Short mmCIF file of C-alpha atoms and ligand atoms in Angstrom, two decimals:
data_model
loop_
_atom_site.label_atom_id
_atom_site.label_comp_id
_atom_site.label_asym_id
_atom_site.label_seq_id
_atom_site.Cartn_x
_atom_site.Cartn_y
_atom_site.Cartn_z
CA UNK A 12 0.00 0.00 0.00
CA UNK A 13 1.26 3.48 -0.92
CA UNK A 14 1.99 5.96 1.88
CA UNK A 15 0.47 9.40 2.22
CA UNK A 16 3.52 11.27 0.87
CA UNK A 17 3.62 9.12 -2.23
CA UNK A 18 -0.05 9.79 -2.99
CA UNK A 19 0.32 13.49 -2.22
CA UNK A 20 3.33 13.83 -4.52
CA UNK A 21 1.32 12.21 -7.33
CA UNK A 22 -1.72 14.45 -6.87
CA UNK A 23 0.39 17.63 -6.58
CA UNK A 24 1.38 17.12 -10.21
CA UNK A 25 -2.22 16.99 -11.36
CA UNK A 26 -4.38 19.26 -9.22
CA UNK A 27 -4.16 22.65 -7.51
CA UNK A 28 -4.61 22.84 -3.73
CA UNK A 29 -8.19 23.37 -2.57
CA UNK A 30 -9.05 26.94 -1.66
CA UNK A 31 -11.39 26.70 1.36
CA UNK A 32 -12.95 30.02 0.34
CA UNK A 33 -13.75 28.85 -3.18
CA UNK A 34 -17.40 28.01 -3.82
CA UNK A 35 -18.10 24.32 -4.13
CA UNK A 36 -19.87 22.81 -7.09
CA UNK A 37 -22.54 20.40 -5.92
CA UNK A 38 -23.83 17.58 -8.10
CA UNK A 39 -22.92 19.53 -11.19
CA UNK A 40 -25.13 22.48 -10.21
CA UNK A 41 -24.11 25.41 -12.34
CA UNK A 42 -21.17 23.49 -13.72
CA UNK A 43 -21.07 21.96 -17.18
CA UNK A 44 -17.30 21.78 -17.49
CA UNK A 45 -16.75 18.23 -18.65
CA UNK A 46 -13.25 18.70 -20.00
CA UNK A 47 -11.69 19.68 -16.69
CA UNK A 48 -13.11 16.51 -15.09
CA UNK A 49 -12.05 14.42 -18.05
CA UNK A 50 -8.48 15.71 -17.88
CA UNK A 51 -8.30 14.83 -14.17
CA UNK A 52 -9.77 11.35 -14.72
CA UNK A 53 -7.41 10.61 -17.60
CA UNK A 54 -4.44 11.35 -15.35
CA UNK A 55 -6.01 9.69 -12.31
CA UNK A 56 -6.59 6.48 -14.26
CA UNK A 57 -2.84 6.16 -14.91
CA UNK A 58 -2.32 5.77 -11.14
CA UNK A 59 -5.70 4.40 -10.09
CA UNK A 60 -6.48 7.48 -7.99
CA UNK A 61 -10.13 8.02 -8.88
CA UNK A 62 -11.24 4.38 -8.51
CA UNK A 63 -8.55 2.87 -6.25
CA UNK A 64 -10.43 -0.37 -5.54
CA UNK A 65 -10.83 -1.28 -9.23
CA UNK A 66 -8.33 -3.61 -10.95
CA UNK A 67 -5.30 -1.87 -12.50
CA UNK A 68 -6.32 -2.92 -16.03
CA UNK A 69 -9.56 -0.93 -15.72
CA UNK A 70 -7.98 2.24 -14.32
CA UNK A 71 -7.78 1.36 -10.61
CA UNK A 72 -4.90 0.19 -8.39
CA UNK A 73 -6.28 -3.02 -6.82
CA UNK A 74 -6.44 -1.12 -3.52
CA UNK A 75 -8.29 -2.07 -0.36
CA UNK A 76 -10.60 0.08 1.79
CA UNK A 77 -7.68 1.56 3.79
CA UNK A 78 -5.86 2.68 0.68
CA UNK A 79 -9.07 4.13 -0.78
CA UNK A 80 -9.63 6.07 2.48
CA UNK A 81 -6.06 7.35 2.43
CA UNK A 82 -6.41 8.54 -1.17
CA UNK A 83 -9.77 10.12 -0.32
CA UNK A 84 -8.26 12.09 2.54
CA UNK A 85 -5.36 13.31 0.37
CA UNK A 86 -7.76 14.32 -2.41
CA UNK A 87 -9.81 16.39 0.07
CA UNK A 88 -6.78 18.72 0.26
CA UNK A 89 -7.01 19.39 -3.48
CA UNK A 90 -9.44 21.04 -5.88
CA UNK A 91 -10.87 17.84 -7.39
CA UNK A 92 -13.22 18.77 -10.24
CA UNK A 93 -16.92 18.05 -9.79
CA UNK A 94 -17.36 14.40 -10.80
CA UNK A 95 -21.09 14.80 -11.40
CA UNK A 96 -20.92 14.23 -15.20
CA UNK A 97 -19.11 10.92 -14.64
CA UNK A 98 -21.05 9.66 -11.63
CA UNK A 99 -23.48 7.30 -13.39
CA UNK A 100 -20.64 5.38 -15.05
CA UNK A 101 -18.36 5.26 -11.99
CA UNK A 102 -20.89 4.74 -9.21
CA UNK A 103 -23.86 3.02 -10.86
CA UNK A 104 -22.84 1.18 -14.04
CA UNK A 105 -19.47 -0.11 -12.83
CA UNK A 106 -20.87 -1.99 -9.79
CA UNK A 107 -23.36 -3.72 -12.12
CA UNK A 108 -20.56 -4.65 -14.50
CA UNK A 109 -18.43 -6.00 -11.63
CA UNK A 110 -21.40 -7.97 -10.23
CA UNK A 111 -22.98 -9.38 -13.34
CA UNK A 112 -21.23 -8.05 -16.48
CA UNK A 113 -19.52 -10.38 -18.94
CA UNK A 114 -15.74 -10.28 -19.31
CA UNK A 115 -16.23 -8.65 -22.72
CA UNK A 116 -18.50 -5.93 -21.26
CA UNK A 117 -16.01 -5.16 -18.50
CA UNK A 118 -13.23 -4.81 -21.06
CA UNK A 119 -15.30 -2.59 -23.33
CA UNK A 120 -16.80 -0.23 -20.79
CA UNK A 121 -14.88 -0.01 -17.51
CA UNK A 122 -11.67 1.66 -18.67
CA UNK A 123 -13.48 4.40 -20.68
CA UNK A 124 -15.62 5.03 -17.57
CA UNK A 125 -12.56 5.32 -15.32
CA UNK A 126 -10.61 7.64 -17.64
CA UNK A 127 -13.68 9.79 -18.37
CA UNK A 128 -13.66 9.21 -22.12
CA UNK A 129 -17.18 7.72 -22.13
CA UNK A 130 -19.98 9.21 -20.02
CA UNK A 131 -23.13 7.27 -19.10
CA UNK A 132 -26.64 8.42 -18.26
CA UNK A 133 -29.56 6.71 -16.55
CA UNK A 134 -32.67 6.32 -18.72
CA UNK A 135 -35.28 5.02 -16.30
CA UNK A 136 -38.02 7.66 -15.92
CA UNK A 137 -40.76 8.11 -18.48
CA UNK A 138 -43.80 10.42 -18.59
CA UNK A 139 -45.87 7.65 -16.88
CA UNK A 140 -43.11 5.90 -14.97
CA UNK A 141 -41.42 7.82 -12.16
CA UNK A 142 -42.16 6.72 -8.61
CA UNK A 143 -43.94 3.76 -10.14
CA UNK A 144 -40.96 2.82 -12.25
CA UNK A 145 -42.35 -0.59 -13.16
CA UNK A 146 -44.78 1.21 -15.50
CA UNK A 147 -41.98 1.63 -18.06
CA UNK A 148 -43.58 1.50 -21.51
CA UNK A 149 -40.51 1.70 -23.78
CA UNK A 150 -40.46 -1.47 -25.85
CA UNK A 151 -37.56 -3.57 -27.09
CA UNK A 152 -38.04 -6.31 -29.64
CA UNK A 153 -35.51 -8.75 -30.94
CA UNK A 154 -34.83 -8.53 -34.66
CA UNK A 155 -32.21 -11.08 -35.70
CA UNK A 156 -29.04 -10.24 -33.82
CA UNK A 157 -30.25 -6.87 -32.55
CA UNK A 158 -32.78 -5.39 -30.19
CA UNK A 159 -34.92 -2.57 -31.56
CA UNK A 160 -35.95 -0.01 -28.90
CA UNK A 161 -38.71 2.61 -29.14
CA UNK A 162 -40.13 4.88 -26.47
CA UNK A 163 -39.73 8.14 -24.59
CA UNK A 164 -37.58 8.83 -21.55
CA UNK A 165 -37.62 12.00 -19.47
CA UNK A 166 -35.50 13.71 -16.80
CA UNK A 167 -32.43 11.99 -18.23
CA UNK A 168 -29.60 13.79 -16.44
CA UNK A 169 -26.34 14.03 -18.42
CA UNK A 170 -28.26 13.02 -21.59
CA UNK A 171 -26.86 15.81 -23.77
CA UNK A 172 -23.24 14.73 -23.32
CA UNK A 173 -23.52 11.00 -22.66
CA UNK A 174 -22.13 8.33 -24.94
CA UNK A 175 -24.12 5.47 -23.35
CA UNK A 176 -27.54 5.27 -21.73
CA UNK A 177 -28.60 2.65 -19.20
CA UNK A 178 -32.04 2.19 -20.74
CA UNK A 179 -34.81 0.26 -19.00
CA UNK A 180 -37.22 -1.23 -21.56
CA UNK A 181 -39.98 -3.79 -21.71
CA UNK A 182 -39.10 -7.01 -23.49
CA UNK A 183 -42.10 -9.13 -22.40
CA UNK A 184 -45.60 -7.73 -21.91
CA UNK A 185 -47.02 -11.10 -20.88
CA UNK A 186 -45.38 -10.87 -17.44
CA UNK A 187 -46.44 -8.79 -14.41
CA UNK A 188 -45.11 -5.30 -14.79
CA UNK A 189 -41.97 -5.71 -12.65
CA UNK A 190 -40.89 -8.67 -14.72
CA UNK A 191 -40.30 -8.64 -18.45
CA UNK A 192 -38.05 -5.58 -18.15
CA UNK A 193 -34.48 -5.55 -19.48
CA UNK A 194 -31.65 -3.04 -18.97
CA UNK A 195 -29.89 -2.12 -22.21
CA UNK A 196 -26.69 -0.23 -22.89
CA UNK A 197 -27.94 2.17 -25.55
CA UNK A 198 -25.44 4.01 -27.72
CA UNK A 199 -26.66 7.62 -27.50
CA UNK A 200 -25.11 8.31 -30.91
CA UNK A 201 -27.13 5.54 -32.58
CA UNK A 202 -29.64 6.38 -35.28
CA UNK A 203 -33.11 6.95 -33.78
CA UNK A 204 -31.91 8.53 -30.52
CA UNK A 205 -32.84 12.19 -30.11
CA UNK A 206 -31.88 14.12 -26.97
CA UNK A 207 -33.74 17.35 -26.18
CA UNK A 208 -32.27 19.28 -23.20
CA UNK A 209 -34.63 20.64 -20.53
CA UNK A 210 -34.05 23.83 -18.54
CA UNK A 211 -34.00 23.61 -14.73
CA UNK A 212 -34.91 26.43 -12.36
CA UNK A 213 -31.30 26.61 -11.08
CA UNK A 214 -30.18 27.48 -14.62
CA UNK A 215 -28.76 24.07 -15.50
CA UNK A 216 -29.64 22.10 -18.61
CA UNK A 217 -28.27 18.79 -17.37
CA UNK A 218 -31.35 16.80 -17.95
CA UNK A 219 -33.35 16.06 -21.03
CA UNK A 220 -36.13 14.23 -22.77
CA UNK A 221 -34.89 11.39 -24.93
CA UNK A 222 -36.95 10.14 -27.83
CA UNK A 223 -35.98 6.68 -29.04
CA UNK A 224 -37.35 5.60 -32.39
CA UNK A 225 -36.32 2.11 -33.46
CA UNK A 226 -32.77 2.45 -32.19
CA UNK A 227 -30.75 -0.74 -32.59
CA UNK A 228 -28.77 -2.33 -29.79
CA UNK A 229 -26.44 -5.34 -30.08
CA UNK A 230 -27.90 -8.58 -28.74
CA UNK A 231 -25.24 -8.75 -26.01
CA UNK A 232 -25.50 -5.12 -24.89
CA UNK A 233 -27.71 -6.04 -21.97
CA UNK A 234 -26.80 -5.29 -18.36
CA UNK A 235 -27.64 -8.12 -15.99
CA UNK A 236 -29.39 -10.44 -18.47
CA UNK A 237 -32.63 -10.47 -20.46
CA UNK A 238 -35.69 -10.07 -18.21
CA UNK A 239 -33.53 -9.03 -15.24
CA UNK A 240 -34.02 -5.27 -15.70
CA UNK A 241 -36.03 -4.72 -12.52
CA UNK A 242 -33.33 -6.26 -10.32
CA UNK A 243 -30.67 -4.16 -12.07
CA UNK A 244 -32.76 -0.98 -11.69
CA UNK A 245 -33.23 -1.64 -7.94
CA UNK A 246 -29.50 -2.27 -7.50
CA UNK A 247 -28.74 0.98 -9.36
CA UNK A 248 -31.21 2.98 -7.23
CA UNK A 249 -29.75 1.51 -4.04
CA UNK A 250 -26.26 2.62 -5.12
CA UNK A 251 -27.66 6.03 -6.14
CA UNK A 252 -29.36 6.65 -2.78
CA UNK A 253 -26.27 5.49 -0.95
CA UNK A 254 -24.20 7.93 -3.06
CA UNK A 255 -26.58 10.84 -2.49
CA UNK A 256 -26.81 10.03 1.20
CA UNK A 257 -23.05 9.43 1.11
CA UNK A 258 -20.50 9.69 3.85
CA UNK A 259 -21.98 12.86 5.26
CA UNK A 260 -20.17 14.86 2.62
CA UNK A 261 -22.01 13.24 -0.25
CA UNK A 262 -23.75 16.47 -1.15
CA UNK A 263 -20.76 18.67 -0.49
CA UNK A 264 -17.48 17.86 -2.22
CA UNK A 265 -15.60 20.39 -0.09
CA UNK A 266 -15.47 17.79 2.67
CA UNK A 267 -18.88 18.37 4.12
CA UNK A 268 -18.51 21.23 6.57
CA UNK A 269 -17.08 24.03 4.42
CA UNK A 270 -20.35 25.93 4.87
CA UNK A 271 -19.51 26.47 8.56
CA UNK A 272 -16.23 28.19 7.64
CA UNK A 273 -18.11 30.33 5.18
CA UNK A 274 -20.67 31.27 7.80
CA UNK A 275 -17.79 32.21 10.07
CA UNK A 276 -16.28 34.53 7.46
CA UNK A 277 -19.67 36.26 7.29
CA UNK A 278 -19.36 36.89 11.04
CA UNK A 279 -22.42 34.79 11.88
CA UNK A 280 -20.92 32.12 14.10
CA UNK A 281 -20.46 34.49 17.03
CA UNK A 282 -24.14 35.43 17.14
CA UNK A 283 -26.09 33.05 19.45
CA UNK A 284 -29.21 32.89 17.24
CA UNK A 285 -27.24 32.08 14.10
CA UNK A 286 -25.02 29.68 16.05
CA UNK A 287 -28.09 27.82 17.27
CA UNK A 288 -29.46 27.41 13.76
CA UNK A 289 -26.05 26.37 12.41
CA UNK A 290 -25.48 23.86 15.21
CA UNK A 291 -28.83 22.17 14.59
CA UNK A 292 -27.82 21.62 10.96
CA UNK A 293 -24.30 20.57 11.95
CA UNK A 294 -25.59 17.97 14.43
CA UNK A 295 -28.00 16.49 11.89
CA UNK A 296 -25.25 16.36 9.30
CA UNK A 297 -22.97 14.55 11.75
CA UNK A 298 -25.70 12.05 12.56
CA UNK A 299 -26.31 11.50 8.84
CA UNK A 300 -22.58 10.92 8.34
CA UNK A 301 -22.46 8.34 11.14
CA UNK A 302 -25.55 6.63 9.75
CA UNK A 303 -23.83 6.42 6.38
CA UNK A 304 -20.65 5.04 7.98
CA UNK A 305 -22.67 2.40 9.82
CA UNK A 306 -24.50 1.46 6.62
CA UNK A 307 -21.17 1.14 4.79
CA UNK A 308 -19.85 -1.11 7.56
CA UNK A 309 -22.97 -3.28 7.29
CA UNK A 310 -22.45 -3.61 3.54
CA UNK A 311 -18.81 -4.60 4.09
CA UNK A 312 -19.95 -7.21 6.62
CA UNK A 313 -22.14 -8.75 3.92
CA UNK A 314 -25.50 -7.64 5.34
CA UNK A 315 -28.23 -6.99 2.76
CA UNK A 316 -28.13 -3.48 1.41
CA UNK A 317 -31.68 -3.23 0.02
CA UNK A 318 -33.04 -0.15 1.73
CA UNK A 319 -30.22 1.20 3.89
CA UNK A 320 -29.59 4.19 1.63
CA UNK A 321 -33.11 5.61 1.99
CA UNK A 322 -32.68 7.02 5.52
CA UNK A 323 -29.26 8.44 4.64
CA UNK A 324 -30.62 10.12 1.53
CA UNK A 325 -33.60 11.59 3.37
CA UNK A 326 -31.38 13.07 6.10
CA UNK A 327 -28.75 14.46 3.78
CA UNK A 328 -31.38 16.05 1.53
CA UNK A 329 -32.93 17.68 4.58
CA UNK A 330 -29.54 18.97 5.71
CA UNK A 331 -28.72 20.22 2.22
CA UNK A 332 -31.94 22.20 1.97
CA UNK A 333 -31.59 23.70 5.47
CA UNK A 334 -27.96 24.55 4.91
CA UNK A 335 -28.53 26.29 1.58
CA UNK A 336 -31.45 28.26 3.09
CA UNK A 337 -29.18 29.26 5.98
CA UNK A 338 -26.49 30.54 3.62
CA UNK A 339 -29.07 32.47 1.59
CA UNK A 340 -30.39 34.08 4.77
CA UNK A 341 -26.90 34.79 6.09
CA UNK A 342 -26.05 36.69 2.95
CA UNK A 343 -29.34 38.61 3.06
CA UNK A 344 -30.79 40.24 -0.07
CA UNK A 345 -27.26 40.46 -1.50
CA UNK A 346 -27.27 36.64 -1.54
CA UNK A 347 -29.52 36.75 -4.58
CA UNK A 348 -26.57 38.20 -6.48
CA UNK A 349 -24.09 35.54 -5.30
CA UNK A 350 -24.28 32.94 -7.99
CA UNK A 351 -23.20 29.79 -6.19
CA UNK A 352 -25.42 30.49 -3.16
CA UNK A 353 -28.50 30.94 -5.32
CA UNK A 354 -27.66 28.00 -7.58
CA UNK A 355 -27.27 25.76 -4.52
CA UNK A 356 -30.46 27.07 -2.95
CA UNK A 357 -32.43 26.58 -6.16
CA UNK A 358 -30.98 23.07 -6.54
CA UNK A 359 -32.38 22.08 -3.13
CA UNK A 360 -35.93 21.08 -4.13
CA UNK A 361 -34.64 18.72 -6.84
CA UNK A 362 -32.81 16.73 -4.17
CA UNK A 363 -36.15 15.63 -2.76
CA UNK A 364 -37.13 14.22 -6.16
CA UNK A 365 -34.06 12.76 -7.88
CA UNK A 366 -33.10 9.21 -6.99
CA UNK A 367 -36.66 8.63 -5.70
CA UNK A 368 -38.80 11.21 -3.89
CA UNK A 369 -38.86 11.77 -0.11
CA UNK A 370 -42.29 10.12 0.05
CA UNK A 371 -40.99 7.03 -1.72
CA UNK A 372 -37.97 6.83 0.66
CA UNK A 373 -40.41 6.95 3.58
CA UNK A 374 -42.50 4.18 1.99
CA UNK A 375 -39.34 2.06 1.64
CA UNK A 376 -38.39 2.65 5.27
CA UNK A 377 -41.94 1.91 6.42
CA UNK A 378 -42.40 -1.25 4.40
CA UNK A 379 -38.93 -2.78 4.20
CA UNK A 380 -37.28 -1.67 7.44
CA UNK A 381 -40.15 -1.16 9.88
CA UNK A 382 -42.27 -3.97 8.41
CA UNK A 383 -45.44 -1.86 8.14
CA UNK A 384 -48.24 -3.15 5.89
CA UNK A 385 -47.60 -2.32 2.21
CA UNK A 386 -49.83 0.01 0.22
CA UNK A 387 -52.83 -1.72 -1.40
CA UNK A 388 -51.96 -2.78 -4.98
CA UNK A 389 -54.51 -3.39 -7.70
CA UNK A 390 -51.89 -4.54 -10.22
CA UNK A 391 -50.60 -7.52 -8.25
CA UNK A 392 -50.39 -10.71 -10.31
CA UNK A 393 -51.82 -9.02 -13.43
CA UNK A 394 -49.73 -9.02 -16.62
CA UNK A 395 -48.58 -5.71 -18.11
CA UNK A 396 -50.54 -6.46 -21.31
CA UNK A 397 -53.73 -7.02 -19.28
CA UNK A 398 -53.15 -3.82 -17.24
CA UNK A 399 -52.80 -1.93 -20.51
CA UNK A 400 -55.96 -3.50 -21.89
CA UNK A 401 -57.80 -2.33 -18.76
CA UNK A 402 -56.26 1.15 -19.08
CA UNK A 403 -54.43 0.78 -15.73
CA UNK A 404 -50.98 1.76 -17.05
C1 FAD B 5 -32.76 16.87 -10.89
C2 FAD B 5 -33.37 15.57 -11.30
C3 FAD B 5 -32.60 14.66 -11.97
C4 FAD B 5 -33.16 13.45 -12.40
N1 FAD B 5 -32.37 12.58 -13.11
C5 FAD B 5 -32.90 11.45 -13.59
C6 FAD B 5 -32.11 10.57 -14.41
O1 FAD B 5 -30.93 10.82 -14.68
N2 FAD B 5 -32.69 9.46 -14.90
C7 FAD B 5 -33.98 9.12 -14.64
O2 FAD B 5 -34.42 8.09 -15.11
N3 FAD B 5 -34.77 9.94 -13.87
C8 FAD B 5 -34.25 11.09 -13.34
N4 FAD B 5 -35.03 11.92 -12.58
C9 FAD B 5 -36.43 11.59 -12.39
C10 FAD B 5 -36.78 11.16 -10.99
O3 FAD B 5 -36.29 9.88 -10.69
C11 FAD B 5 -38.31 11.21 -10.90
O4 FAD B 5 -38.70 12.56 -11.07
C12 FAD B 5 -38.81 10.69 -9.58
O5 FAD B 5 -38.62 9.30 -9.48
C13 FAD B 5 -40.33 11.01 -9.37
O6 FAD B 5 -41.06 10.61 -10.47
P1 FAD B 5 -42.09 11.63 -11.18
O7 FAD B 5 -41.36 12.89 -11.47
O8 FAD B 5 -42.71 10.89 -12.31
O9 FAD B 5 -43.17 11.95 -10.07
P2 FAD B 5 -44.45 11.05 -9.63
O10 FAD B 5 -44.00 9.62 -9.51
O11 FAD B 5 -45.52 11.35 -10.63
O12 FAD B 5 -44.76 11.63 -8.23
C14 FAD B 5 -45.49 12.85 -8.03
C15 FAD B 5 -45.67 13.06 -6.54
O13 FAD B 5 -46.45 11.98 -5.98
C16 FAD B 5 -45.74 11.36 -4.90
N5 FAD B 5 -45.99 9.92 -4.92
C17 FAD B 5 -45.96 9.11 -6.02
N6 FAD B 5 -46.19 7.84 -5.65
C18 FAD B 5 -46.34 7.83 -4.30
C19 FAD B 5 -46.61 6.82 -3.34
N7 FAD B 5 -46.74 5.54 -3.70
N8 FAD B 5 -46.69 7.17 -2.03
C20 FAD B 5 -46.55 8.47 -1.64
N9 FAD B 5 -46.33 9.49 -2.52
C21 FAD B 5 -46.22 9.17 -3.83
C22 FAD B 5 -44.27 11.65 -5.17
O14 FAD B 5 -43.52 11.60 -3.97
C23 FAD B 5 -44.34 13.05 -5.76
O15 FAD B 5 -44.42 14.02 -4.73
C24 FAD B 5 -34.51 13.14 -12.13
C25 FAD B 5 -35.28 14.06 -11.42
C26 FAD B 5 -34.73 15.27 -11.01
C27 FAD B 5 -35.59 16.24 -10.27
#
């Protein structure tokens, strides 16, 4: 295992030191600079710095948890670019490929994910399939050696600059709606794929509608196997919630507590009323971080990971929204003119929706953790085709 000086001397060559006063970029809010991230990832992949636990051949360094932690702590001293554009590939697609991808798929896709040359997006949501994701209506039919996909996706973050889309489509309408779904790797440059960017209220245009009209996908470009799409989607969402509810700093790349320093520079931390409000947020953030650490430990001990991310995501989203409102208030009316403060504040509401809404996280906690009775379901045991015939999807 490398020591701290060795890692530091490597990173010094690639990245400037982090300026604690510099505004952070959160989940790509207000930041569409892909090239700066790509340059960092290209260099990082040569030494396995961005994905230390991955095998060397795919851009990692075969590291263990201790080495990954060490690298993480060194990187927190530096201005690491916002990894938002690359997050689907690194944090959501790669675990699927490691778990259930073929050798050929790992060779084709992992290295370009690690070095940033190929960006992935997540094409799950549709106009009638959001919280009730199993309603997905996009169809895929086999034609010789290829699948032909048609349908409409919406809220596809990173769509405008992605090379690949993780596209959930229906391959069998005779099954109940959760079954008969398959996860495809769709080439976003293929004929029949049209991406139309959507404008968000924080000024970003990260997400988009994607219209897919008879786009062709290779027979083997399936993630997790034909008919296994629901299981893959659930695994992806679990990783996504865990990432959003991260290690307590998941929503703040500056290490998690940079906002307190900033509040201090505004002279607010000496005032008892402001201190009280700040401390409430700080305590909740700490608790969220410990919850995330405990969840991570449970995962490493091999305990099922099905719903553990939901509580972490809920807490971190709450903290994020309270913290950005605090900073807006601390700056007063002038805050409206401070770009990063307003962008962060206006990004807040989306946190309660993306990766599954707050209400859905509470349903998961209620049903899967607390064992409360599930919601009544009229679609149980009924095939998708029959539901459609009855106008229920
Ligand atoms: C910034 C952002 C980025 C996103 N990125 C992506 C992406 O990259 N890929 C992708 O596929 N999707 C993405 N989404 C979509 C997101 O996953 C969906 O918006 C979300 O799952 C909710 O679905 P919906 O918008 O269809 O709302 P609906 O499902 O129509 O929900 C509407 C309201 O009803 C509530 N509700 C619905 N069902 C229940 C229930 N059973 N119990 C209690 N309340 C309920 C919801 O909580 C919500 O308040 C993104 C969304 C946002 C905001």
